Amino acid sequence: NAGVIQTPRHKVTGKGQEATLWCEPISGHSAVFWYRQTIVQGLEFLTYFRNQAPIDDSGMPKERFSAQMPNQSHSTLKIQSTQPQDSAVYLCASSPPNERLFFGHGTKLSVL
Amino acid sequence: AQKVTQTQTSISVMEKTTVTMDCVYETQDSSYFLFWYKQTASGEIVFLIRQDSYKKENATVGHYSLNFQKPKSSIGLIITATQIEDSAVYFCAMREGVGDNSKLIWGLGTSLVVNP
């Protein structure tokens, strides 16, 4: 079991460009979460899916962020028109029902 | 509103000693779940231990144990016989309710340095 796989590990974009982050959850896990981590804000919840259906996106900045889970083997987080304040580590986690989270290593996004 | 507070920003201890990290939480739910996770220097976040609110007995896993004081809304993490590799950032988190996989509310973390 390779764990939760996130690609790329590092991404550098210019201001205004689009960034797409990928997550492959652990096979058989029903829930997939996206978090953002910064020094100032800590771990911030963005959104989560259960059995591929979006359940709660209350943490997502409404205008430029979107997440999808087109199949049970991967989820994407897309940020349009990236801004310097979007620079952070984006973490994906998956879990079986009512169990602990298994985190990926994260994608470090740097917006120049 | 749900909230998790870790008041200790950083702790430094000598190897083989015992350390306690504090965490207090706020919730309106009668049923909730409390977790401790550890983030290593590489950035990896791993689960350590869990306490369900309806359980009176403190959870213990290996050299990690919890001090659950429900009337004080407190869930302290105790690490006994600390090792150098315990150096990491420790996060307390809470999940409310009985619905599955609802989001976790996180504290800001406590950085632990274990010195030789």
Coordinates of N, CA and C in Angstrom, one line a residue:
Chain A
N1 N 0.9 -1.2 0.0 CA 0.0 0.0 0.0 C 0.9 1.2 0.0
A2 N 0.8 2.1 -1.0 CA 1.7 3.2 -1.2 C 1.2 4.4 -0.4
G3 N 0.1 4.3 0.3 CA -0.4 5.5 1.0 C -1.1 6.4 0.0
V4 N -1.4 7.6 0.6 CA -2.0 8.7 -0.2 C -0.9 9.3 -1.1
I5 N -1.1 9.4 -2.3 CA -0.1 9.9 -3.2 C -0.6 11.3 -3.8
Q6 N 0.3 12.3 -3.6 CA 0.0 13.6 -4.1 C 1.1 14.0 -5.1
T7 N 0.6 14.6 -6.2 CA 1.6 15.1 -7.2 C 1.1 16.4 -7.7
P8 N 2.0 17.3 -8.1 CA 3.5 17.2 -7.8 C 3.8 17.4 -6.4
R9 N 5.0 17.2 -6.0 CA 5.5 17.5 -4.6 C 5.7 19.0 -4.4
H10 N 6.2 19.6 -5.5 CA 6.4 21.1 -5.5 C 5.9 21.6 -6.8
K11 N 5.2 22.8 -6.7 CA 4.8 23.5 -7.9 C 5.0 25.0 -7.8
V12 N 5.6 25.5 -8.8 CA 5.8 27.0 -8.9 C 5.0 27.5 -10.0
T13 N 4.2 28.5 -9.7 CA 3.5 29.2 -10.7 C 3.7 30.7 -10.7
G14 N 3.4 31.3 -11.8 CA 3.4 32.8 -11.8 C 2.0 33.3 -11.4
K15 N 2.0 34.5 -10.9 CA 0.8 35.1 -10.5 C -0.2 35.1 -11.7
G16 N -1.4 34.7 -11.5 CA -2.4 34.7 -12.5 C -2.5 33.3 -13.3
Q17 N -1.6 32.5 -13.1 CA -1.6 31.2 -13.8 C -2.5 30.2 -13.0
E18 N -2.8 29.1 -13.6 CA -3.6 28.1 -13.0 C -2.8 27.0 -12.5
A19 N -3.2 26.4 -11.4 CA -2.5 25.3 -10.8 C -3.5 24.1 -10.5
T20 N -3.1 22.9 -10.9 CA -3.9 21.8 -10.6 C -3.1 20.8 -9.8
L21 N -3.7 20.4 -8.7 CA -3.0 19.5 -7.7 C -3.8 18.2 -7.7
W22 N -3.0 17.1 -7.7 CA -3.6 15.7 -7.8 C -3.4 14.9 -6.5
C23 N -4.4 14.1 -6.3 CA -4.4 13.3 -5.1 C -4.9 11.9 -5.5
E24 N -4.2 10.9 -5.1 CA -4.7 9.5 -5.3 C -4.9 8.9 -3.9
P25 N -6.1 8.7 -3.4 CA -6.4 8.2 -2.1 C -6.0 6.7 -2.0
I26 N -6.0 6.3 -0.7 CA -5.8 4.8 -0.5 C -7.0 4.1 -1.0
S27 N -6.7 3.0 -1.7 CA -7.8 2.2 -2.3 C -8.8 1.7 -1.2
G28 N -10.0 1.9 -1.4 CA -11.0 1.4 -0.4 C -11.5 2.5 0.6
H29 N -10.8 3.6 0.6 CA -11.2 4.6 1.6 C -12.3 5.4 1.0
S30 N -13.3 5.7 1.8 CA -14.5 6.3 1.2 C -14.5 7.8 1.3
A31 N -13.6 8.4 2.1 CA -13.6 9.8 2.2 C -12.2 10.4 1.8
V32 N -12.3 11.5 1.1 CA -11.1 12.3 0.7 C -11.2 13.7 1.1
F33 N -10.2 14.2 1.8 CA -10.2 15.6 2.3 C -9.1 16.4 1.7
W34 N -9.3 17.7 1.5 CA -8.2 18.6 1.1 C -8.0 19.6 2.3
Y35 N -6.8 19.8 2.6 CA -6.4 20.8 3.6 C -5.3 21.7 3.0
R36 N -5.3 22.9 3.6 CA -4.2 23.9 3.3 C -3.4 24.2 4.5
Q37 N -2.1 24.2 4.5 CA -1.3 24.5 5.7 C -0.4 25.6 5.4
T38 N -0.5 26.6 6.3 CA 0.5 27.8 6.3 C 1.0 28.0 7.7
I39 N 2.0 28.7 7.8 CA 2.6 29.0 9.1 C 1.6 29.8 9.9
V40 N 1.0 30.8 9.3 CA 0.1 31.7 10.0 C -1.2 31.1 10.4
Q41 N -1.9 30.4 9.4 CA -3.2 29.9 9.6 C -3.3 28.4 10.1
G42 N -2.1 27.7 10.0 CA -2.1 26.3 10.4 C -2.8 25.5 9.4
L43 N -3.5 24.4 9.9 CA -4.2 23.5 9.0 C -5.6 24.0 8.8
E44 N -5.9 24.3 7.5 CA -7.3 24.8 7.2 C -8.0 23.8 6.3
F45 N -9.2 23.4 6.8 CA -10.0 22.6 6.0 C -10.5 23.3 4.7
L46 N -10.4 22.6 3.6 CA -10.9 23.1 2.3 C -12.2 22.5 1.9
T47 N -12.2 21.1 1.7 CA -13.3 20.4 1.2 C -13.2 18.9 1.4
Y48 N -14.3 18.2 1.4 CA -14.2 16.8 1.4 C -15.3 16.1 0.6
F49 N -14.9 14.9 0.2 CA -15.8 14.0 -0.6 C -16.0 12.7 0.1
R50 N -17.2 12.2 0.0 CA -17.5 10.9 0.5 C -18.1 10.1 -0.6
N51 N -17.4 8.9 -0.9 CA -17.9 8.1 -2.0 C -18.0 8.9 -3.3
Q52 N -17.0 9.8 -3.5 CA -16.8 10.6 -4.7 C -17.8 11.8 -4.7
A53 N -18.7 11.9 -3.8 CA -19.7 13.0 -3.8 C -19.2 14.1 -3.0
P54 N -19.3 15.4 -3.4 CA -18.8 16.5 -2.6 C -19.8 16.6 -1.4
I55 N -19.3 16.7 -0.2 CA -20.1 16.8 1.0 C -20.0 18.1 1.7
D56 N -18.8 18.7 1.8 CA -18.6 19.9 2.5 C -17.5 20.7 1.8
D57 N -17.8 21.9 1.2 CA -16.8 22.7 0.7 C -16.7 24.0 1.3
S58 N -17.1 24.1 2.6 CA -17.2 25.3 3.3 C -15.9 26.0 3.5
G59 N -14.8 25.4 3.4 CA -13.5 26.0 3.5 C -12.9 26.5 2.2
M60 N -13.5 26.3 1.1 CA -13.0 26.6 -0.2 C -13.2 28.1 -0.5
P61 N -12.2 28.8 -0.8 CA -12.4 30.2 -1.3 C -13.2 30.1 -2.6
K62 N -14.3 30.8 -2.6 CA -15.4 30.5 -3.6 C -15.0 30.8 -5.1
E63 N -14.2 31.8 -5.2 CA -14.1 32.3 -6.6 C -13.1 31.6 -7.5
R64 N -12.0 31.1 -6.9 CA -10.9 30.6 -7.8 C -10.6 29.2 -7.5
F65 N -11.1 28.6 -6.4 CA -10.8 27.2 -6.0 C -11.9 26.3 -6.4
S66 N -11.5 25.1 -6.9 CA -12.5 24.1 -7.2 C -11.9 22.7 -7.0
A67 N -12.7 21.8 -6.6 CA -12.2 20.4 -6.4 C -13.2 19.4 -7.0
Q68 N -12.6 18.4 -7.5 CA -13.4 17.3 -8.2 C -12.9 16.0 -7.7
M69 N -13.8 15.0 -7.9 CA -13.4 13.6 -7.7 C -14.1 12.8 -8.7
P70 N -13.6 12.7 -9.9 CA -14.2 12.1 -11.0 C -14.3 10.6 -10.9
N71 N -13.4 10.0 -10.1 CA -13.5 8.5 -9.9 C -12.9 8.2 -8.5
Q72 N -13.0 7.0 -8.1 CA -12.6 6.7 -6.7 C -11.1 6.7 -6.5
S73 N -10.4 6.8 -7.6 CA -8.9 6.7 -7.5 C -8.2 8.0 -7.6
H74 N -8.9 9.1 -7.8 CA -8.2 10.4 -7.7 C -9.1 11.6 -7.6
S75 N -8.5 12.6 -7.0 CA -9.2 13.9 -6.8 C -8.3 15.0 -7.2
T76 N -8.8 16.1 -7.7 CA -8.0 17.2 -8.1 C -8.5 18.5 -7.4
L77 N -7.5 19.3 -7.1 CA -7.8 20.7 -6.6 C -7.2 21.6 -7.6
K78 N -8.1 22.5 -8.1 CA -7.7 23.4 -9.1 C -7.8 24.8 -8.6
I79 N -6.7 25.6 -8.8 CA -6.7 27.0 -8.4 C -6.5 27.9 -9.6
Q80 N -7.5 28.7 -9.9 CA -7.4 29.5 -11.1 C -6.8 30.9 -10.7
S81 N -6.1 31.5 -11.6 CA -5.6 32.8 -11.4 C -4.9 32.9 -10.0
T82 N -3.9 32.1 -9.9 CA -3.2 32.0 -8.5 C -2.6 33.3 -8.1
Q83 N -2.7 33.5 -6.8 CA -2.2 34.7 -6.2 C -1.1 34.4 -5.2
P84 N -0.2 35.3 -4.8 CA 0.8 35.0 -3.8 C 0.3 34.4 -2.5
Q85 N -0.9 34.9 -2.1 CA -1.4 34.4 -0.8 C -1.9 33.0 -0.9
D86 N -2.0 32.4 -2.1 CA -2.3 31.0 -2.3 C -1.1 30.1 -2.0
S87 N 0.1 30.6 -1.8 CA 1.2 29.8 -1.5 C 1.1 29.1 -0.2
A88 N 1.2 27.8 -0.2 CA 1.0 27.0 1.0 C 1.3 25.6 0.6
V89 N 1.2 24.7 1.6 CA 1.3 23.3 1.4 C -0.2 22.8 1.4
Y90 N -0.5 22.1 0.3 CA -1.9 21.6 0.1 C -1.8 20.1 0.4
L91 N -2.6 19.7 1.4 CA -2.6 18.3 1.9 C -3.8 17.6 1.5
C92 N -3.7 16.4 1.0 CA -4.8 15.5 0.8 C -4.8 14.4 1.8
A93 N -5.9 14.0 2.2 CA -6.0 12.9 3.2 C -7.2 12.0 2.8
S94 N -7.1 10.7 3.1 CA -8.2 9.8 2.9 C -8.5 9.0 4.2
S95 N -9.7 8.5 4.3 CA -10.0 7.6 5.4 C -11.1 6.7 5.2
P96 N -11.1 5.6 5.9 CA -12.3 4.7 5.9 C -13.4 5.4 6.7
P97 N -14.6 5.0 6.7 CA -15.7 5.7 7.5 C -15.3 5.8 9.0
N98 N -15.4 7.0 9.5 CA -15.3 7.2 11.0 C -13.9 6.8 11.5
E99 N -12.9 6.8 10.7 CA -11.6 6.4 11.1 C -10.6 7.5 11.0
R100 N -9.4 7.3 11.4 CA -8.4 8.3 11.3 C -8.1 8.7 9.9
L101 N -7.4 9.9 9.7 CA -7.0 10.3 8.4 C -5.6 9.8 8.1
F102 N -5.5 9.5 6.8 CA -4.1 9.1 6.3 C -3.8 10.2 5.3
F103 N -2.7 10.9 5.6 CA -2.3 12.1 4.8 C -1.2 11.7 3.8
G104 N -1.3 12.4 2.7 CA -0.3 12.4 1.7 C 0.9 13.4 2.2
H105 N 1.9 13.4 1.4 CA 3.1 14.3 1.8 C 2.9 15.7 1.4
G106 N 1.8 16.0 0.7 CA 1.5 17.4 0.4 C 2.1 17.9 -0.9
T107 N 1.5 18.9 -1.4 CA 2.1 19.7 -2.6 C 2.4 21.1 -2.1
K108 N 3.7 21.4 -2.2 CA 4.0 22.8 -1.8 C 3.9 23.7 -3.1
L109 N 2.9 24.6 -3.0 CA 2.6 25.5 -4.0 C 3.3 26.9 -3.7
S110 N 4.1 27.3 -4.7 CA 4.7 28.7 -4.6 C 4.3 29.5 -5.7
V111 N 3.6 30.6 -5.4 CA 3.1 31.6 -6.4 C 4.0 32.8 -6.4
L112 N 4.7 33.0 -7.5 CA 5.7 34.1 -7.6 C 5.0 35.4 -8.0
Chain B
A1 N -19.6 27.6 18.7 CA -18.7 27.3 17.6 C -17.6 26.3 18.1
Q2 N -17.2 25.5 17.1 CA -16.1 24.5 17.5 C -14.8 25.2 17.5
K3 N -14.0 24.8 18.4 CA -12.6 25.4 18.5 C -11.7 24.4 19.2
V4 N -10.4 24.4 18.8 CA -9.4 23.6 19.4 C -8.2 24.5 19.7
T5 N -7.8 24.5 21.0 CA -6.7 25.5 21.3 C -5.5 24.7 22.0
Q6 N -4.4 24.9 21.4 CA -3.1 24.4 22.0 C -2.3 25.6 22.4
T7 N -2.2 25.8 23.7 CA -1.6 27.0 24.2 C 0.0 27.0 24.1
Q8 N 0.5 25.8 24.1 CA 2.0 25.7 24.1 C 2.5 25.8 22.7
T9 N 3.3 26.8 22.4 CA 3.8 26.9 21.0 C 4.9 25.9 20.8
S10 N 5.8 25.8 21.8 CA 6.9 24.9 21.7 C 7.4 24.4 23.1
I11 N 7.9 23.2 23.1 CA 8.4 22.6 24.3 C 9.7 22.0 24.0
S12 N 10.7 22.1 25.0 CA 12.0 21.4 24.8 C 12.2 20.5 26.0
V13 N 12.6 19.3 25.8 CA 12.8 18.4 26.9 C 14.0 17.6 26.6
M14 N 14.5 16.9 27.7 CA 15.6 16.0 27.6 C 15.1 14.6 27.2
E15 N 15.9 13.9 26.5 CA 15.6 12.5 26.1 C 15.3 11.7 27.3
K16 N 14.3 10.8 27.2 CA 13.9 9.8 28.2 C 13.1 10.4 29.3
T17 N 12.7 11.6 29.2 CA 11.8 12.2 30.2 C 10.4 12.1 29.7
T18 N 9.4 12.6 30.5 CA 8.0 12.6 30.1 C 7.5 14.0 29.9
V19 N 6.8 14.1 28.8 CA 6.3 15.4 28.4 C 4.7 15.4 28.3
T20 N 4.1 16.5 28.7 CA 2.7 16.6 28.5 C 2.4 17.8 27.6
M21 N 1.5 17.6 26.6 CA 1.1 18.7 25.7 C -0.4 18.9 26.0
D22 N -0.7 20.2 26.1 CA -2.1 20.6 26.5 C -3.0 20.8 25.2
C23 N -4.2 20.6 25.4 CA -5.2 20.9 24.3 C -6.6 21.0 25.0
V24 N -7.3 22.1 24.7 CA -8.6 22.3 25.2 C -9.5 22.6 23.9
Y25 N -10.7 22.2 24.1 CA -11.7 22.2 22.9 C -13.0 22.8 23.3
E26 N -13.7 23.3 22.3 CA -15.1 23.8 22.6 C -16.0 23.1 21.6
T27 N -17.1 22.6 22.1 CA -18.1 22.0 21.3 C -19.4 22.0 21.9
Q28 N -20.5 22.0 21.1 CA -21.8 22.0 21.7 C -22.4 20.5 21.6
D29 N -21.7 19.7 20.9 CA -22.1 18.3 20.7 C -21.9 17.5 22.0
S30 N -22.8 16.5 22.2 CA -22.6 15.6 23.3 C -21.7 14.4 22.9
S31 N -21.5 14.2 21.6 CA -20.7 13.2 21.1 C -19.6 13.7 20.2
Y32 N -18.4 13.4 20.5 CA -17.3 14.0 19.7 C -16.1 13.0 19.8
F33 N -15.1 13.3 19.0 CA -13.9 12.4 18.9 C -12.7 13.3 18.9
L34 N -11.7 13.0 19.6 CA -10.5 13.8 19.8 C -9.3 13.0 19.3
F35 N -8.4 13.7 18.6 CA -7.3 13.0 18.0 C -6.0 13.8 18.2
W36 N -4.9 13.1 18.2 CA -3.6 13.7 18.2 C -2.9 13.1 17.0
Y37 N -2.3 14.1 16.2 CA -1.5 13.7 15.1 C -0.1 14.4 15.3
K38 N 0.9 13.8 14.6 CA 2.2 14.3 14.6 C 2.7 14.6 13.2
Q39 N 3.4 15.8 13.1 CA 4.0 16.2 11.8 C 5.5 16.2 11.9
T40 N 6.1 15.3 11.2 CA 7.6 15.2 11.3 C 8.3 16.3 10.4
A41 N 9.5 16.4 10.5 CA 10.3 17.4 9.8 C 10.1 17.3 8.3
S42 N 9.9 16.1 7.8 CA 9.7 15.9 6.4 C 8.3 16.4 5.9
G43 N 7.4 16.8 6.9 CA 6.1 17.2 6.6 C 5.0 16.2 6.7
E44 N 5.4 15.0 6.9 CA 4.4 13.9 6.9 C 3.6 14.0 8.2
I45 N 2.3 13.9 8.1 CA 1.4 13.9 9.2 C 0.9 12.5 9.5
V46 N 1.1 12.1 10.7 CA 0.6 10.7 11.0 C -0.2 10.7 12.3
F47 N -1.2 9.8 12.3 CA -2.1 9.7 13.4 C -1.4 9.0 14.6
L48 N -1.7 9.5 15.8 CA -1.0 8.9 17.0 C -2.1 8.2 17.9
I49 N -3.1 8.8 18.3 CA -4.0 8.3 19.3 C -5.3 9.0 19.2
R50 N -6.4 8.4 19.7 CA -7.7 8.9 19.6 C -8.5 8.6 20.9
Q51 N -9.4 9.6 21.3 CA -10.2 9.4 22.5 C -11.7 9.7 22.0
D52 N -12.6 8.8 22.2 CA -14.0 9.0 22.0 C -14.6 9.6 23.2
S53 N -15.5 10.6 23.1 CA -16.0 11.3 24.2 C -16.8 10.5 25.2
Y54 N -17.4 9.4 24.7 CA -18.2 8.6 25.6 C -17.4 7.6 26.4
K55 N -16.1 7.5 26.1 CA -15.3 6.6 26.9 C -14.6 7.3 28.1
K56 N -14.7 6.7 29.2 CA -14.2 7.3 30.4 C -12.7 7.0 30.6
E57 N -12.3 5.8 30.1 CA -10.9 5.4 30.2 C -10.0 6.1 29.2
N58 N -8.9 6.6 29.7 CA -7.9 7.3 28.9 C -7.3 6.3 27.9
A59 N -7.2 6.8 26.6 CA -6.6 5.9 25.6 C -5.1 5.9 25.8
T60 N -4.5 4.7 25.5 CA -3.0 4.5 25.5 C -2.6 3.7 24.3
V61 N -1.6 4.2 23.7 CA -1.0 3.5 22.5 C 0.5 3.6 22.6
G62 N 1.2 2.5 22.9 CA 2.7 2.5 23.0 C 3.1 3.5 24.1
H63 N 4.0 4.4 23.8 CA 4.4 5.4 24.8 C 3.6 6.7 24.8
Y64 N 2.4 6.7 24.1 CA 1.5 7.8 24.1 C 0.3 7.5 24.9
S65 N -0.1 8.4 25.7 CA -1.4 8.3 26.5 C -2.0 9.6 26.5
L66 N -3.3 9.6 26.9 CA -4.1 10.8 26.9 C -4.6 11.0 28.3
N67 N -4.7 12.3 28.7 CA -5.3 12.7 29.9 C -6.6 13.4 29.6
F68 N -7.7 12.7 29.5 CA -9.0 13.2 29.1 C -9.8 13.7 30.3
Q69 N -10.0 15.0 30.4 CA -10.7 15.6 31.5 C -12.0 16.3 30.9
K70 N -13.0 15.5 30.7 CA -14.2 16.0 30.0 C -14.8 17.3 30.7
P71 N -15.0 17.3 32.0 CA -15.5 18.6 32.6 C -14.7 19.8 32.2
K72 N -13.5 19.7 32.0 CA -12.6 20.8 31.6 C -12.4 20.9 30.1
S73 N -13.1 20.1 29.4 CA -12.9 20.1 27.9 C -11.4 20.1 27.5
S74 N -10.7 19.1 28.1 CA -9.3 19.1 28.0 C -8.9 17.7 27.6
I75 N -7.9 17.6 26.7 CA -7.4 16.3 26.2 C -5.8 16.5 26.1
G76 N -5.1 16.2 27.1 CA -3.7 16.3 27.1 C -3.0 15.1 26.5
L77 N -1.9 15.2 25.8 CA -1.1 14.1 25.3 C 0.1 14.0 26.2
I78 N 0.3 12.8 26.6 CA 1.5 12.5 27.4 C 2.4 11.5 26.7
I79 N 3.7 11.9 26.6 CA 4.6 11.0 25.9 C 5.7 10.6 27.0
T80 N 5.7 9.4 27.3 CA 6.7 8.9 28.3 C 8.0 8.4 27.6
A81 N 9.1 8.5 28.3 CA 10.4 8.0 27.8 C 10.6 8.5 26.4
T82 N 10.6 9.9 26.3 CA 10.8 10.5 25.0 C 12.1 10.1 24.3
Q83 N 12.0 10.1 23.0 CA 13.2 9.8 22.2 C 13.4 10.9 21.2
I84 N 14.6 11.0 20.7 CA 15.0 12.0 19.8 C 14.0 12.1 18.6
E85 N 13.6 11.0 18.1 CA 12.7 10.9 17.0 C 11.3 11.4 17.3
D86 N 11.0 11.6 18.6 CA 9.7 12.2 18.9 C 9.7 13.7 18.6
S87 N 10.8 14.3 18.3 CA 10.8 15.7 17.9 C 9.9 15.9 16.7
A88 N 8.9 16.8 16.8 CA 8.0 17.0 15.7 C 7.0 18.1 16.2
V89 N 6.0 18.4 15.3 CA 4.9 19.2 15.7 C 3.7 18.3 16.0
Y90 N 3.1 18.6 17.1 CA 1.9 17.7 17.5 C 0.7 18.5 17.4
F91 N -0.3 18.0 16.8 CA -1.6 18.6 16.5 C -2.7 17.9 17.3
C92 N -3.5 18.6 17.9 CA -4.8 18.1 18.5 C -5.9 18.5 17.6
A93 N -6.9 17.6 17.4 CA -8.0 17.8 16.5 C -9.3 17.2 17.1
M94 N -10.4 17.7 16.6 CA -11.7 17.3 17.1 C -12.6 17.1 16.0
R95 N -13.4 16.0 16.1 CA -14.5 15.8 15.1 C -15.8 15.6 15.9
E96 N -16.8 16.3 15.4 CA -18.0 16.3 16.2 C -19.0 15.3 15.6
G97 N -20.0 14.9 16.4 CA -21.2 14.3 15.9 C -21.0 12.8 15.5
V98 N -22.1 12.2 15.1 CA -22.1 10.8 14.8 C -22.1 10.5 13.3
G99 N -22.2 11.6 12.5 CA -22.1 11.4 11.0 C -20.7 11.0 10.6
D100 N -20.5 10.2 9.6 CA -19.2 9.8 9.3 C -18.3 10.8 8.6
N101 N -17.1 10.8 8.8 CA -16.1 11.6 8.1 C -16.4 13.1 8.0
S102 N -17.0 13.6 9.0 CA -17.1 15.1 9.1 C -15.7 15.7 9.3
K103 N -15.6 16.9 9.0 CA -14.2 17.5 9.0 C -13.7 17.7 10.4
L104 N -12.4 17.7 10.5 CA -11.7 17.8 11.8 C -11.4 19.3 12.0
I105 N -11.5 19.7 13.2 CA -11.1 21.1 13.7 C -9.8 20.9 14.3
W106 N -8.8 21.7 13.9 CA -7.4 21.5 14.3 C -6.9 22.6 15.2
G107 N -6.1 22.3 16.2 CA -5.3 23.3 16.9 C -4.1 23.7 16.0
L108 N -3.4 24.7 16.5 CA -2.3 25.3 15.7 C -1.0 24.5 15.9
G109 N -1.0 23.5 16.9 CA 0.2 22.7 17.0 C 1.1 23.1 18.1
T110 N 1.9 22.1 18.6 CA 2.9 22.3 19.6 C 4.2 21.7 19.1
S111 N 5.2 22.5 19.0 CA 6.5 21.9 18.5 C 7.3 21.3 19.7
L112 N 7.6 20.1 19.5 CA 8.4 19.4 20.6 C 9.8 19.1 20.1
V113 N 10.8 19.5 20.9 CA 12.2 19.3 20.6 C 12.7 18.4 21.8
V114 N 13.2 17.2 21.4 CA 13.8 16.3 22.4 C 15.3 16.3 22.2
N115 N 15.9 16.7 23.3 CA 17.4 16.9 23.3 C 18.1 15.7 23.8
P116 N 19.3 15.4 23.2 CA 20.0 14.2 23.8 C 20.7 14.6 25.1

